[in-house]
Coordinates of C-alpha atoms in Angstrom, one line a residue:
M285 CA 29.1 -13.3 28.4
Q286 CA 28.8 -17.0 27.8
T287 CA 26.5 -18.0 24.9
T288 CA 23.6 -20.3 25.6
P289 CA 23.1 -23.4 23.4
F290 CA 19.5 -22.3 22.5
R291 CA 20.0 -21.3 18.9
V292 CA 17.6 -18.6 17.5
L293 CA 17.3 -18.1 13.7
S294 CA 15.7 -14.9 12.5
I295 CA 14.4 -14.9 8.9
I296 CA 13.5 -12.1 6.5
P297 CA 10.7 -13.6 4.4
P298 CA 10.0 -12.6 0.8
M299 CA 9.4 -9.9 -0.2
T300 CA 11.0 -6.8 1.4
Q301 CA 13.7 -5.2 -0.7
L302 CA 16.6 -6.4 -2.9
N303 CA 19.3 -3.7 -2.5
T304 CA 19.9 -4.0 1.2
P305 CA 18.7 -6.2 4.1
Y306 CA 15.6 -5.2 6.0
P307 CA 16.9 -4.2 9.4
S308 CA 14.6 -6.2 11.8
T309 CA 16.6 -9.4 11.9
A310 CA 19.9 -7.4 12.2
Y311 CA 18.4 -5.6 15.3
L312 CA 17.1 -8.9 16.9
T313 CA 20.3 -10.8 16.2
G314 CA 22.5 -8.0 17.6
F315 CA 20.3 -7.7 20.7
L316 CA 20.2 -11.5 21.4
R317 CA 23.9 -11.8 21.0
S318 CA 24.4 -8.9 23.4
R319 CA 22.4 -11.0 25.9
G320 CA 24.5 -14.1 25.4
F321 CA 22.2 -16.0 23.0
D322 CA 23.3 -18.0 20.0
A323 CA 21.6 -16.0 17.3
V324 CA 21.8 -16.2 13.5
Q325 CA 19.9 -14.8 10.6
E326 CA 18.9 -15.5 7.0
D327 CA 17.4 -13.4 4.2
L328 CA 15.2 -15.7 2.3
A329 CA 13.7 -12.8 0.3
L330 CA 17.1 -12.3 -1.4
A331 CA 17.8 -16.0 -1.6
L332 CA 14.5 -16.6 -3.4
V333 CA 15.1 -13.9 -6.0
L334 CA 18.7 -15.1 -6.7
K335 CA 17.5 -18.7 -7.1
L336 CA 14.6 -17.8 -9.4
F337 CA 16.6 -15.3 -11.4
S338 CA 19.4 -17.6 -12.3
R339 CA 20.1 -19.8 -15.3
S340 CA 18.7 -22.8 -13.5
G341 CA 15.7 -20.8 -12.3
L342 CA 14.9 -19.6 -15.8
Q343 CA 15.3 -23.1 -17.1
A344 CA 12.8 -24.3 -14.6
M345 CA 10.4 -21.6 -15.5
R346 CA 10.8 -22.5 -19.2
E347 CA 10.0 -26.2 -18.4
V348 CA 6.7 -25.0 -16.8
I349 CA 5.8 -22.8 -19.7
V350 CA 6.5 -25.6 -22.2
T351 CA 4.0 -27.8 -20.5
M352 CA 1.3 -25.2 -20.6
P353 CA -1.2 -25.5 -23.5
A354 CA -0.4 -23.0 -26.1
H355 CA -3.8 -21.3 -25.9
L356 CA -3.1 -20.5 -22.2
R357 CA 0.1 -18.7 -22.8
T358 CA -0.3 -15.0 -22.8
P359 CA 1.4 -13.0 -25.6
L360 CA 4.1 -11.9 -23.2
V361 CA 4.8 -15.5 -22.1
A362 CA 4.8 -16.7 -25.8
E363 CA 7.2 -13.9 -26.7
Y364 CA 9.5 -14.8 -23.8
L365 CA 9.6 -18.5 -24.8
E366 CA 10.9 -17.5 -28.3
H367 CA 13.8 -15.7 -26.6
A368 CA 14.3 -18.0 -23.6
D369 CA 17.8 -19.0 -24.7
R370 CA 18.9 -15.4 -24.6
Y371 CA 17.4 -14.8 -21.2
E372 CA 19.1 -17.9 -19.8
A373 CA 22.4 -16.9 -21.3
T374 CA 22.3 -13.3 -19.9
I375 CA 20.6 -13.7 -16.5
S376 CA 23.7 -14.7 -14.5
P377 CA 25.9 -11.9 -15.9
V378 CA 23.1 -9.3 -15.3
I379 CA 22.8 -10.4 -11.6
A380 CA 26.6 -10.2 -11.2
F381 CA 26.5 -6.7 -12.7
L382 CA 23.7 -5.6 -10.4
Q383 CA 25.6 -7.0 -7.4
G384 CA 28.6 -4.8 -8.4
R385 CA 30.8 -7.9 -9.2
D386 CA 31.1 -7.3 -13.0
S387 CA 31.1 -3.6 -13.8
T388 CA 32.6 -4.1 -17.3
L389 CA 29.4 -5.7 -18.5
A390 CA 27.9 -2.1 -18.6
Y391 CA 29.5 -1.6 -22.0
R392 CA 27.6 -4.6 -23.5
I393 CA 24.3 -3.7 -21.8
C394 CA 24.5 -0.1 -23.0
S395 CA 25.0 -1.3 -26.6
R396 CA 21.3 -2.4 -26.6
H397 CA 22.3 -5.5 -28.4
F398 CA 23.1 -7.7 -25.4
L399 CA 19.9 -8.0 -23.5
P400 CA 16.6 -9.2 -24.9
E401 CA 14.2 -6.3 -24.6
G402 CA 10.6 -7.0 -23.6
P403 CA 7.7 -4.6 -23.0
R404 CA 9.3 -2.8 -20.1
F405 CA 11.7 -1.2 -22.5
A406 CA 8.9 0.7 -24.1
S407 CA 9.1 3.0 -21.1
L408 CA 12.2 4.4 -22.7
D409 CA 10.1 6.0 -25.3
V410 CA 8.5 8.3 -22.8
Y411 CA 11.8 9.9 -21.7
V412 CA 12.2 13.1 -23.5
D413 CA 15.1 15.5 -23.0
P414 CA 13.5 18.8 -22.0
D415 CA 16.2 20.7 -23.8
D416 CA 16.2 18.4 -26.9
P417 CA 12.8 16.9 -27.5
E418 CA 13.8 15.7 -30.9
G419 CA 17.0 14.1 -29.7
G420 CA 17.8 10.5 -30.7
D421 CA 19.0 9.1 -27.4
P422 CA 16.1 8.7 -25.0
L423 CA 18.5 8.3 -22.0
G424 CA 21.1 10.8 -23.0
W425 CA 19.5 13.6 -21.0
A426 CA 19.6 11.5 -17.8
F427 CA 23.0 9.9 -18.1
G428 CA 25.0 12.0 -20.5
A429 CA 28.0 10.7 -22.4
L430 CA 29.8 9.1 -19.4
G431 CA 27.0 7.7 -17.2
G432 CA 27.4 4.2 -18.5
Q433 CA 27.1 2.4 -15.2
D434 CA 23.9 4.0 -14.2
R435 CA 22.5 3.7 -17.8
A436 CA 23.3 0.0 -17.7
R437 CA 21.8 -0.4 -14.3
H438 CA 18.5 1.1 -15.5
L439 CA 18.4 -1.1 -18.6
A440 CA 19.2 -4.2 -16.5
T441 CA 16.4 -3.2 -14.1
L442 CA 14.0 -3.1 -17.0
Y443 CA 15.2 -6.5 -18.1
M444 CA 14.6 -7.9 -14.5
N445 CA 11.1 -6.4 -14.5
D446 CA 10.4 -8.1 -17.8
V447 CA 11.4 -11.5 -16.4
A448 CA 9.3 -10.8 -13.3
D449 CA 6.3 -10.0 -15.5
V450 CA 6.7 -13.4 -17.2
L451 CA 7.0 -15.2 -13.9
R452 CA 3.8 -13.5 -12.8
E453 CA 1.8 -14.4 -15.9
A454 CA 3.2 -18.0 -16.2
I455 CA 3.9 -19.2 -12.7
D456 CA 2.4 -17.1 -9.9
P457 CA 0.0 -14.2 -10.5
R458 CA 0.8 -12.9 -7.0
F459 CA 4.6 -12.4 -7.6
E460 CA 6.1 -9.0 -7.0
F461 CA 9.6 -7.9 -6.0
V462 CA 8.1 -6.0 -3.0
R463 CA 4.3 -6.7 -2.6
Y464 CA 4.2 -10.4 -2.9
A465 CA 0.7 -11.8 -2.5
E466 CA -0.1 -8.7 -0.5
S467 CA -3.9 -8.9 -1.1
L468 CA -4.0 -12.2 0.9
A469 CA -3.2 -10.4 4.1
Q470 CA -3.7 -6.6 3.9
A471 CA -6.7 -5.7 6.1
Q472 CA -8.1 -9.2 5.5
P473 CA -10.8 -9.7 8.1
S474 CA -10.7 -13.5 7.5
F475 CA -7.9 -16.0 7.3
D476 CA -9.8 -17.8 4.5
P477 CA -7.8 -16.4 1.6
L478 CA -4.5 -17.3 3.2
A479 CA -5.7 -20.7 4.3
A480 CA -6.8 -21.5 0.7
A481 CA -3.5 -20.3 -0.7
L482 CA -1.5 -22.3 1.8
A483 CA -3.5 -25.4 1.1
A484 CA -2.8 -25.2 -2.7
P485 CA -0.1 -27.3 -4.3
H486 CA 3.3 -25.7 -4.6
N487 CA 4.0 -23.7 -7.7
L488 CA 7.6 -23.1 -8.8
V489 CA 8.0 -20.1 -6.5
D490 CA 6.6 -22.1 -3.5
A491 CA 8.8 -25.1 -4.2
T492 CA 11.9 -23.0 -4.5
L493 CA 11.2 -21.2 -1.2
H494 CA 10.5 -24.6 0.4
R495 CA 13.9 -25.9 -0.6
L496 CA 15.6 -22.8 0.5
T497 CA 13.9 -22.9 3.9
L498 CA 14.9 -26.5 4.5
D499 CA 18.5 -25.7 3.5
A500 CA 18.6 -22.9 6.1
I501 CA 17.0 -25.1 8.8
K502 CA 19.5 -27.9 8.2
R503 CA 22.4 -25.5 8.1
H504 CA 21.6 -23.7 11.3
Q505 CA 19.6 -26.3 13.3
P506 CA 17.7 -23.7 15.4
K507 CA 15.3 -24.4 18.2
L508 CA 13.4 -21.2 17.7
V509 CA 12.7 -19.5 14.3
L510 CA 11.6 -15.8 14.3
L511 CA 9.7 -14.6 11.2
S512 CA 9.8 -10.8 10.9
V513 CA 6.9 -9.6 8.8
P514 CA 7.1 -5.8 8.2
F515 CA 4.5 -5.6 5.4
P516 CA 1.4 -7.5 4.2
G517 CA 3.5 -8.5 1.1
A518 CA 5.7 -10.7 3.3
V519 CA 2.9 -12.6 5.2
Y520 CA 2.1 -15.4 2.6
A521 CA 5.8 -16.3 2.2
A522 CA 6.4 -16.2 5.9
L523 CA 3.6 -18.7 6.5
R524 CA 4.9 -20.9 3.6
I525 CA 8.3 -20.9 5.4
A526 CA 6.6 -21.8 8.7
Q527 CA 4.7 -24.5 6.9
S528 CA 7.9 -26.0 5.6
I529 CA 9.6 -25.8 9.0
K530 CA 6.7 -27.6 10.7
G531 CA 6.6 -30.2 8.0
F532 CA 10.3 -30.9 8.5
D533 CA 10.4 -30.8 12.3
P534 CA 7.3 -29.9 14.3
D535 CA 9.4 -29.4 17.5
I536 CA 11.0 -26.3 16.1
V537 CA 9.3 -23.3 17.7
V538 CA 8.1 -20.6 15.2
G539 CA 7.4 -17.0 16.3
L540 CA 5.8 -14.2 14.2
G541 CA 6.3 -10.5 14.7
G542 CA 7.0 -7.3 12.8
G543 CA 5.2 -4.2 11.5
F544 CA 2.3 -6.0 9.9
V545 CA 1.6 -7.9 13.1
N546 CA 1.9 -4.8 15.2
T547 CA -0.6 -2.8 13.2
E548 CA -3.1 -5.4 11.8
L549 CA -3.1 -8.4 14.2
R550 CA -3.7 -6.6 17.5
E551 CA -7.1 -8.2 18.0
L552 CA -6.1 -11.6 16.6
R553 CA -8.8 -14.4 17.1
E554 CA -7.9 -16.7 14.3
P555 CA -6.8 -20.1 15.6
R556 CA -5.8 -21.5 12.1
L557 CA -2.8 -19.2 12.1
F558 CA -1.4 -21.3 14.8
D559 CA -1.4 -24.4 12.6
H560 CA 1.9 -22.8 11.3
I561 CA 2.9 -20.4 14.1
D562 CA 3.4 -21.1 17.8
Y563 CA 3.7 -17.5 19.1
V564 CA 2.7 -14.1 17.8
T565 CA 4.3 -11.1 19.6
L566 CA 3.4 -7.4 19.4
D567 CA 5.4 -4.2 19.2
S568 CA 9.1 -3.9 20.0
G569 CA 10.4 -7.5 20.1
E570 CA 13.1 -7.4 22.6
R571 CA 11.1 -7.8 25.9
P572 CA 8.6 -10.3 24.5
L573 CA 11.4 -12.3 23.0
L574 CA 13.3 -12.5 26.3
A575 CA 10.2 -13.6 28.1
L576 CA 9.5 -16.2 25.4
L577 CA 13.0 -17.6 25.6
E578 CA 12.7 -17.9 29.4
H579 CA 9.4 -19.7 28.9
L580 CA 10.8 -22.1 26.3
Q581 CA 13.7 -22.9 28.7
G582 CA 11.3 -23.6 31.6
Q583 CA 12.2 -20.5 33.5
R584 CA 8.8 -18.6 33.1
S585 CA 5.2 -19.7 32.9
Q586 CA 3.0 -19.1 29.9
Q587 CA 0.9 -16.7 31.9
R588 CA 4.0 -14.4 32.3
L589 CA 4.6 -14.0 28.5
V590 CA 4.7 -10.4 27.3
R591 CA 2.5 -9.1 24.5
T592 CA 2.1 -12.6 23.1
F593 CA -0.7 -14.5 21.4
V594 CA -0.9 -18.3 21.7
R595 CA -3.5 -21.0 20.9
D596 CA -4.9 -22.6 24.0
M597 CA -4.1 -26.4 24.0
D598 CA -7.4 -27.3 25.6
T599 CA -10.0 -25.0 24.0
G600 CA -8.3 -24.4 20.7
Q601 CA -9.0 -20.6 21.1
V602 CA -6.5 -17.8 20.8
R603 CA -5.3 -16.3 24.1
Y604 CA -3.3 -13.1 24.7
F605 CA -0.8 -12.8 27.6
N606 CA 0.8 -9.6 28.6
W607 CA 2.7 -9.7 31.8
Q608 CA 3.6 -6.1 32.6
E609 CA 7.3 -5.5 32.3
P610 CA 9.1 -2.4 31.0
D611 CA 10.5 -2.5 27.5
I612 CA 14.3 -2.6 26.9
P613 CA 15.5 1.1 26.8
F614 CA 16.4 2.1 23.3
D615 CA 20.1 2.8 24.3
E616 CA 20.4 -0.7 25.6
I617 CA 19.1 -2.7 22.7
G618 CA 22.6 -3.2 21.3
T619 CA 24.1 -2.7 17.9
P620 CA 22.4 -4.4 14.9
T621 CA 24.6 -6.9 13.2
W622 CA 24.6 -8.0 9.5
D623 CA 26.8 -11.0 10.3
G624 CA 25.5 -14.0 8.4
L625 CA 23.7 -12.0 5.7
P626 CA 25.4 -12.0 2.2
I627 CA 25.9 -8.2 2.0
D628 CA 27.8 -8.5 -1.2
R629 CA 25.0 -10.3 -3.1
Y630 CA 22.2 -7.6 -2.8
L631 CA 21.1 -6.0 -6.1
S632 CA 21.3 -2.3 -6.8
L633 CA 18.4 -1.6 -9.1
L634 CA 17.6 1.7 -10.8
D635 CA 13.9 1.9 -11.5
M636 CA 13.4 5.6 -12.0
L637 CA 15.7 8.2 -13.5
N638 CA 15.6 10.6 -10.5
P639 CA 18.6 11.1 -8.2
M640 CA 16.5 11.1 -5.0
H641 CA 14.0 8.4 -5.9
R642 CA 16.8 5.9 -6.6
L643 CA 18.0 5.8 -3.0
W644 CA 15.3 3.3 -2.1
S645 CA 16.5 0.6 -4.6
D646 CA 20.1 1.5 -5.4
G647 CA 23.0 0.9 -3.1
R648 CA 23.4 -1.1 0.1
W649 CA 22.5 1.0 3.1
N650 CA 23.1 0.2 6.8
K651 CA 19.7 0.8 8.3
L652 CA 19.8 2.4 11.8
T653 CA 17.4 4.3 14.0
V654 CA 18.2 7.6 15.7
A655 CA 15.2 7.3 18.1
H656 CA 12.3 4.9 18.8
G657 CA 8.8 6.4 18.0
C658 CA 7.9 9.9 17.0
Y659 CA 8.6 13.0 19.1
W660 CA 5.6 14.8 17.4
K661 CA 2.9 12.0 17.5
K662 CA 0.0 14.3 16.7
C663 CA -0.7 13.7 13.0
S664 CA -4.4 12.7 12.6
F665 CA -3.7 10.2 9.8
C666 CA -1.0 8.3 11.8
D667 CA -1.2 5.3 14.2
V668 CA -0.4 7.6 17.1
T669 CA -1.9 5.2 19.6
L670 CA 0.5 2.4 18.8
D671 CA 3.9 1.7 20.4
Y672 CA 6.0 2.3 17.3
I673 CA 4.7 5.9 17.2
S674 CA 3.7 6.7 20.8
R675 CA 6.7 5.5 22.8
Y676 CA 9.4 8.0 22.0
E677 CA 13.0 7.2 23.2
A678 CA 16.3 8.5 22.0
A679 CA 19.8 7.3 22.4
S680 CA 22.7 9.7 23.0
A681 CA 24.8 10.9 20.1
S682 CA 27.8 9.1 21.5
V683 CA 25.9 5.8 21.6
L684 CA 24.7 6.3 18.0
V685 CA 28.1 7.0 16.7
D686 CA 29.6 4.0 18.6
R687 CA 27.0 1.9 16.8
I688 CA 27.9 3.5 13.4
E689 CA 31.6 2.8 13.9
A690 CA 30.8 -0.8 14.9
I691 CA 28.7 -1.3 11.8
I692 CA 31.3 0.2 9.5
A693 CA 33.9 -2.1 11.0
E694 CA 31.7 -5.1 10.4
T695 CA 30.3 -4.3 6.9
G696 CA 32.9 -2.1 5.4
Q697 CA 30.1 0.1 4.2
T698 CA 29.7 3.8 5.2
G699 CA 26.2 4.5 3.9
F700 CA 23.4 4.8 6.5
H701 CA 19.7 5.1 6.1
F702 CA 18.1 6.3 9.4
V703 CA 14.7 4.7 9.3
D704 CA 13.0 6.8 12.0
E705 CA 9.3 7.8 11.9
A706 CA 10.7 11.3 12.1
A707 CA 14.3 11.9 13.3
P708 CA 14.3 14.8 15.8
P709 CA 16.2 18.0 14.8
K710 CA 17.9 18.2 18.2
A711 CA 19.1 14.6 18.0
L712 CA 20.3 15.0 14.4
K713 CA 22.3 18.1 15.4
A714 CA 24.0 16.2 18.2
L715 CA 24.7 13.3 15.9
A716 CA 26.2 15.6 13.2
Q717 CA 28.4 17.3 15.8
E718 CA 29.6 14.0 17.2
L719 CA 30.4 12.6 13.7
L720 CA 32.4 15.8 12.9
R721 CA 34.1 15.7 16.3
R722 CA 35.3 12.1 15.6
N723 CA 36.2 13.0 12.0
L724 CA 34.1 10.1 10.8
S725 CA 33.1 10.2 7.1
I726 CA 29.8 8.6 6.3
S727 CA 26.9 9.2 3.9
W728 CA 23.4 9.3 5.4
W729 CA 19.8 10.1 4.8
G730 CA 16.6 9.8 6.7
N731 CA 13.0 10.8 7.4
I732 CA 12.2 14.1 9.2
R733 CA 9.4 16.6 9.7
F734 CA 9.8 19.8 7.7
E735 CA 9.7 22.0 10.8
K736 CA 11.3 25.4 11.3
S737 CA 14.0 24.0 13.6
F738 CA 15.8 23.0 10.4
T739 CA 17.4 26.4 9.8
P740 CA 19.8 27.0 7.0
E741 CA 22.7 26.7 9.5
L742 CA 21.5 23.3 10.8
C743 CA 20.9 22.0 7.2
Q744 CA 24.5 23.0 6.4
L745 CA 25.8 21.3 9.5
L746 CA 23.9 18.1 8.6
A747 CA 25.4 18.3 5.1
D748 CA 28.9 18.7 6.5
S749 CA 28.3 15.5 8.6
G750 CA 27.4 13.5 5.5
C751 CA 23.7 14.0 5.0
I752 CA 22.9 13.5 1.3
A753 CA 19.1 13.4 1.4
V754 CA 16.0 13.8 3.6
T755 CA 12.4 12.6 3.2
G756 CA 9.4 14.2 4.9
G757 CA 5.7 14.7 4.8
L758 CA 4.1 17.6 3.0
E759 CA 1.0 15.5 2.7
V760 CA -1.8 17.6 1.2
A761 CA -0.3 21.0 0.4
S762 CA -3.2 23.0 1.9
D763 CA -2.9 25.0 5.0
R764 CA -6.5 24.2 5.9
L765 CA -6.0 20.5 5.6
L766 CA -2.5 20.6 7.2
Q767 CA -4.1 22.2 10.3
L768 CA -6.9 19.6 10.3
M769 CA -4.2 16.9 10.1
K770 CA -2.5 18.5 13.1
K771 CA 0.7 18.3 11.0
G772 CA 2.3 21.3 12.7
V773 CA 3.6 22.8 9.5
S774 CA 2.4 25.2 6.8
V775 CA 3.0 25.3 3.1
D776 CA 5.3 28.3 3.2
Q777 CA 7.3 26.9 6.1
V778 CA 7.8 23.6 4.2
A779 CA 9.0 25.7 1.2
R780 CA 11.6 27.5 3.3
V781 CA 12.8 24.4 5.1
T782 CA 13.1 22.3 1.9
S783 CA 14.9 25.2 0.2
A784 CA 17.4 25.3 3.0
F785 CA 18.1 21.6 2.6
T786 CA 18.5 22.0 -1.2
E787 CA 20.8 25.0 -0.8
A788 CA 23.0 22.9 1.5
G789 CA 23.3 20.3 -1.3
I790 CA 20.8 17.8 0.3
L791 CA 18.2 16.1 -1.9
V792 CA 14.6 16.4 -0.7
H793 CA 11.7 13.9 -1.2
A794 CA 8.2 14.9 -0.2
Y795 CA 5.5 12.4 0.9
L796 CA 2.3 13.7 -0.6
M797 CA -1.3 12.7 0.1
Y798 CA -4.7 13.0 -1.5
G799 CA -8.2 11.9 -0.4
F800 CA -8.0 13.2 3.1
P801 CA -11.4 13.9 4.7
T802 CA -13.2 17.0 3.4
Q803 CA -10.6 17.5 0.6
T804 CA -12.3 19.0 -2.4
V805 CA -11.4 19.1 -6.0
Q806 CA -10.3 22.7 -5.5
D807 CA -8.0 21.6 -2.7
T808 CA -6.5 19.0 -4.9
V809 CA -5.8 21.3 -7.8
D810 CA -4.3 23.9 -5.4
A811 CA -2.1 21.3 -3.8
L812 CA -0.7 20.2 -7.1
E813 CA 0.0 23.9 -8.0
Y814 CA 1.9 24.3 -4.7
V815 CA 3.9 21.1 -5.6
R816 CA 4.6 22.4 -9.1
Q817 CA 5.9 25.7 -7.7
M818 CA 8.1 23.8 -5.2
F819 CA 9.6 21.7 -8.0
E820 CA 10.1 24.8 -10.2
A821 CA 11.9 26.6 -7.3
G822 CA 14.1 23.6 -6.7
C823 CA 12.8 23.1 -3.1
I824 CA 12.1 19.4 -3.7
Q825 CA 13.6 16.9 -6.2
S826 CA 11.3 13.9 -5.7
G827 CA 7.9 13.0 -4.3
F828 CA 5.2 10.3 -4.1
F829 CA 1.5 10.6 -3.8
H830 CA -0.2 8.3 -1.4
R831 CA -4.0 7.7 -1.3
F832 CA -5.2 8.5 2.3
V833 CA -6.2 5.3 4.1
C834 CA -8.1 5.6 7.4
T835 CA -6.8 3.2 10.0
V836 CA -8.6 2.1 13.2
H837 CA -5.5 3.3 15.2
S838 CA -5.5 6.9 13.9
P839 CA -7.3 9.9 15.3
V840 CA -9.5 10.0 12.2
G841 CA -10.4 6.3 12.7
Q842 CA -11.1 6.9 16.4
N843 CA -12.9 10.3 16.2
P844 CA -14.3 10.5 12.7
Q845 CA -16.9 13.1 13.6
E846 CA -14.1 15.6 14.2
Y847 CA -13.1 15.2 10.5
G848 CA -16.5 15.4 9.0
V849 CA -16.7 11.8 7.9
T850 CA -18.7 8.6 8.9
L851 CA -16.9 5.3 9.2
Q852 CA -18.3 2.3 7.3
P853 CA -19.2 -0.7 9.5
L854 CA -16.5 -3.3 9.7
P855 CA -17.3 -7.0 9.2
D856 CA -16.7 -9.7 11.9
I857 CA -12.9 -9.8 12.1
T858 CA -10.8 -12.7 13.3
F859 CA -7.6 -11.9 11.5
A860 CA -6.3 -8.5 10.2
K861 CA -7.9 -5.3 11.3
N862 CA -6.4 -2.0 10.2
D863 CA -8.0 -0.2 7.3
V864 CA -11.6 1.2 7.6
G865 CA -13.7 2.7 4.9
F866 CA -15.4 6.1 5.4
I867 CA -18.0 8.2 3.8
D868 CA -16.9 11.7 2.9
P869 CA -19.8 14.1 2.3
T870 CA -17.8 15.9 -0.4
G871 CA -18.3 12.9 -2.7
V872 CA -15.1 13.6 -4.6
D873 CA -13.7 10.8 -6.9
H874 CA -10.2 10.8 -5.4
D875 CA -9.1 7.7 -7.3
R876 CA -9.7 9.5 -10.6
L877 CA -7.9 12.6 -9.5
G878 CA -5.0 10.4 -8.2
V879 CA -4.3 9.3 -11.8
A880 CA -3.7 13.0 -12.8
L881 CA -1.6 13.7 -9.6
N882 CA 0.7 10.8 -10.2
K883 CA 1.1 11.6 -13.9
A884 CA 2.0 15.2 -13.1
L885 CA 4.4 14.2 -10.3
Y886 CA 6.2 11.7 -12.6
N887 CA 6.8 14.4 -15.1
F888 CA 7.8 17.0 -12.5
M889 CA 10.5 14.6 -11.3
H890 CA 11.9 14.6 -14.8
G891 CA 11.8 18.3 -15.2
I892 CA 8.8 18.2 -17.6
G893 CA 5.8 20.5 -17.5
L894 CA 7.0 22.8 -14.7
D895 CA 6.0 25.9 -16.6
Q896 CA 2.5 24.7 -17.6
D897 CA -1.0 25.0 -16.1
V898 CA -1.5 22.1 -13.7
R899 CA -5.0 21.6 -15.2
R900 CA -3.5 20.0 -18.2
W901 CA -2.8 16.8 -16.2
F902 CA -6.5 16.1 -15.5
D903 CA -8.7 14.2 -17.9
E904 CA -11.8 16.1 -16.6
R905 CA -12.6 19.8 -16.2
V906 CA -11.2 21.1 -12.9
P907 CA -11.3 24.6 -11.4
K908 CA -8.5 27.0 -11.9
P909 CA -5.8 27.0 -9.1
Q910 CA -6.5 29.7 -6.5
V911 CA -2.9 29.7 -5.4
P912 CA -1.0 33.0 -6.2
K913 CA 1.3 32.4 -9.2
H914 CA 4.5 33.2 -7.3
F915 CA 3.4 32.0 -3.8
I916 CA 6.5 29.8 -3.2
A917 CA 8.9 32.3 -4.7
R918 CA 7.6 35.0 -2.3
A919 CA 7.7 32.6 0.6
L920 CA 11.4 32.0 -0.1
S921 CA 12.2 35.7 -0.4
T922 CA 10.9 36.4 3.1
R923 CA 13.3 34.0 5.0

């Protein structure tokens, strides 16, 4: 197919993740190329971090700090300034080590005499070997005598976090490696906070991103730039990028899409957004993008755009166009491509000393989707009314493995992260069988539902095909609340399924929740006891507690009376609409309980406190667990 001269540049804005590219631009670029378009991509999130966390970047940061009045420097910033020479001397070697380009540096890092050690290193004092609480090496239990590479990666990650903390206190209080300026966009009813931030003078981070943006524009010379914004923590930087593009060349068309847009901007009425953006598209981007490209090339009227917001040239108001056309079938969207992304420059970080938890930040994973949407789509806390959940489509196993082989040939990497909402057991079984039939060796992990279809035999088949880990929702470990959530699982069933995965050698991470409507203190204590028993039995190796948030797109948000709660009135909204507060008649202080839950879970993941009463983690008096002491053990014995 002949390529058209209309070049499209897809950009990953800061911040997403540092160890591997966020997959949206890879999907869009692969799809556009399959349709004959000249499509390229850039990861400005990675580029920004690599520029700031370089010798020249730290020198620029020091210059800013030096100009600050001494009384405005926080103790952390003042301490950093005293050791700035050491940071500037070590930053480039550390980056090269985290990129896997200089493994021998691990010996110097592990010596604990090479890196300057700031406040983040104090966390090492909390690591205690459960078998040797008086031991002298705080990391010895985790890495042993020969785990030098991982030990060094953890120390280097603490070092990076120290520098990020200084950057936040001295340069930009909104800076985070993932949630950058998140509060400016997340569930913000008004555009005012973003407008004020975008009108402010550039700080060092803004100026660096501005230069990187113009470099990319000059290098690629696109006619259309697509900004993919998956999270609220990427919105501010995306609009700074758009601002730089429009300042450089107003004729370059800028489009905005992605997960944040799909969930929070569905009722967009804010015209000021279009000072920076020309088009905003909803849901799966392939069909709206084809319509937009035809429109920009004079082949389609504006009225025939698909799921697209624009600002009316005459009235200045936001208009929404949605010409009804079917979406591109999932098995026809093409193979994602990472061509153009610097896959050898991503950073493998090691934040937490847990073999499952590390997968999110360590290693470069090819991200792929087994199926679009969710085959269950009943959970009452989920956005079941939105396209990314409600429209379920799967590709055949042969198509998926064809894509896997093409990606391996392009990247040379055999690690895959399947980023489904919930990968279907039937599709995973077919995928595993096809991988084994082709004798193709890969390592993969992904998100599932802990349903009974995952028998021990299926778990072993998945392990044989290369599955190393799964993640899934246990949510609130309470059969009453799981039924209210319409989760379709029970606590004892989850125990048996997770145990089957573990026995097959597959790591298991559980998504946990607290603060669901009508959840009592007793429910919370009992749920933690279930979780403790599951860790003790080896069913799960990792977990994360999320505070329940009610969204306007979920069954709870749309039918609150069915869940015993009353929604709080929303303000007049012209920008982001997603989260909605609610009044729960139980009156439980879930935020306070959440502190105990997270403290307990952190220790459980390190093998600490698994034989102790869960009430010890709470700062207040809580009721005794009503869960039988050996509930999980008995559930496992009845398989």
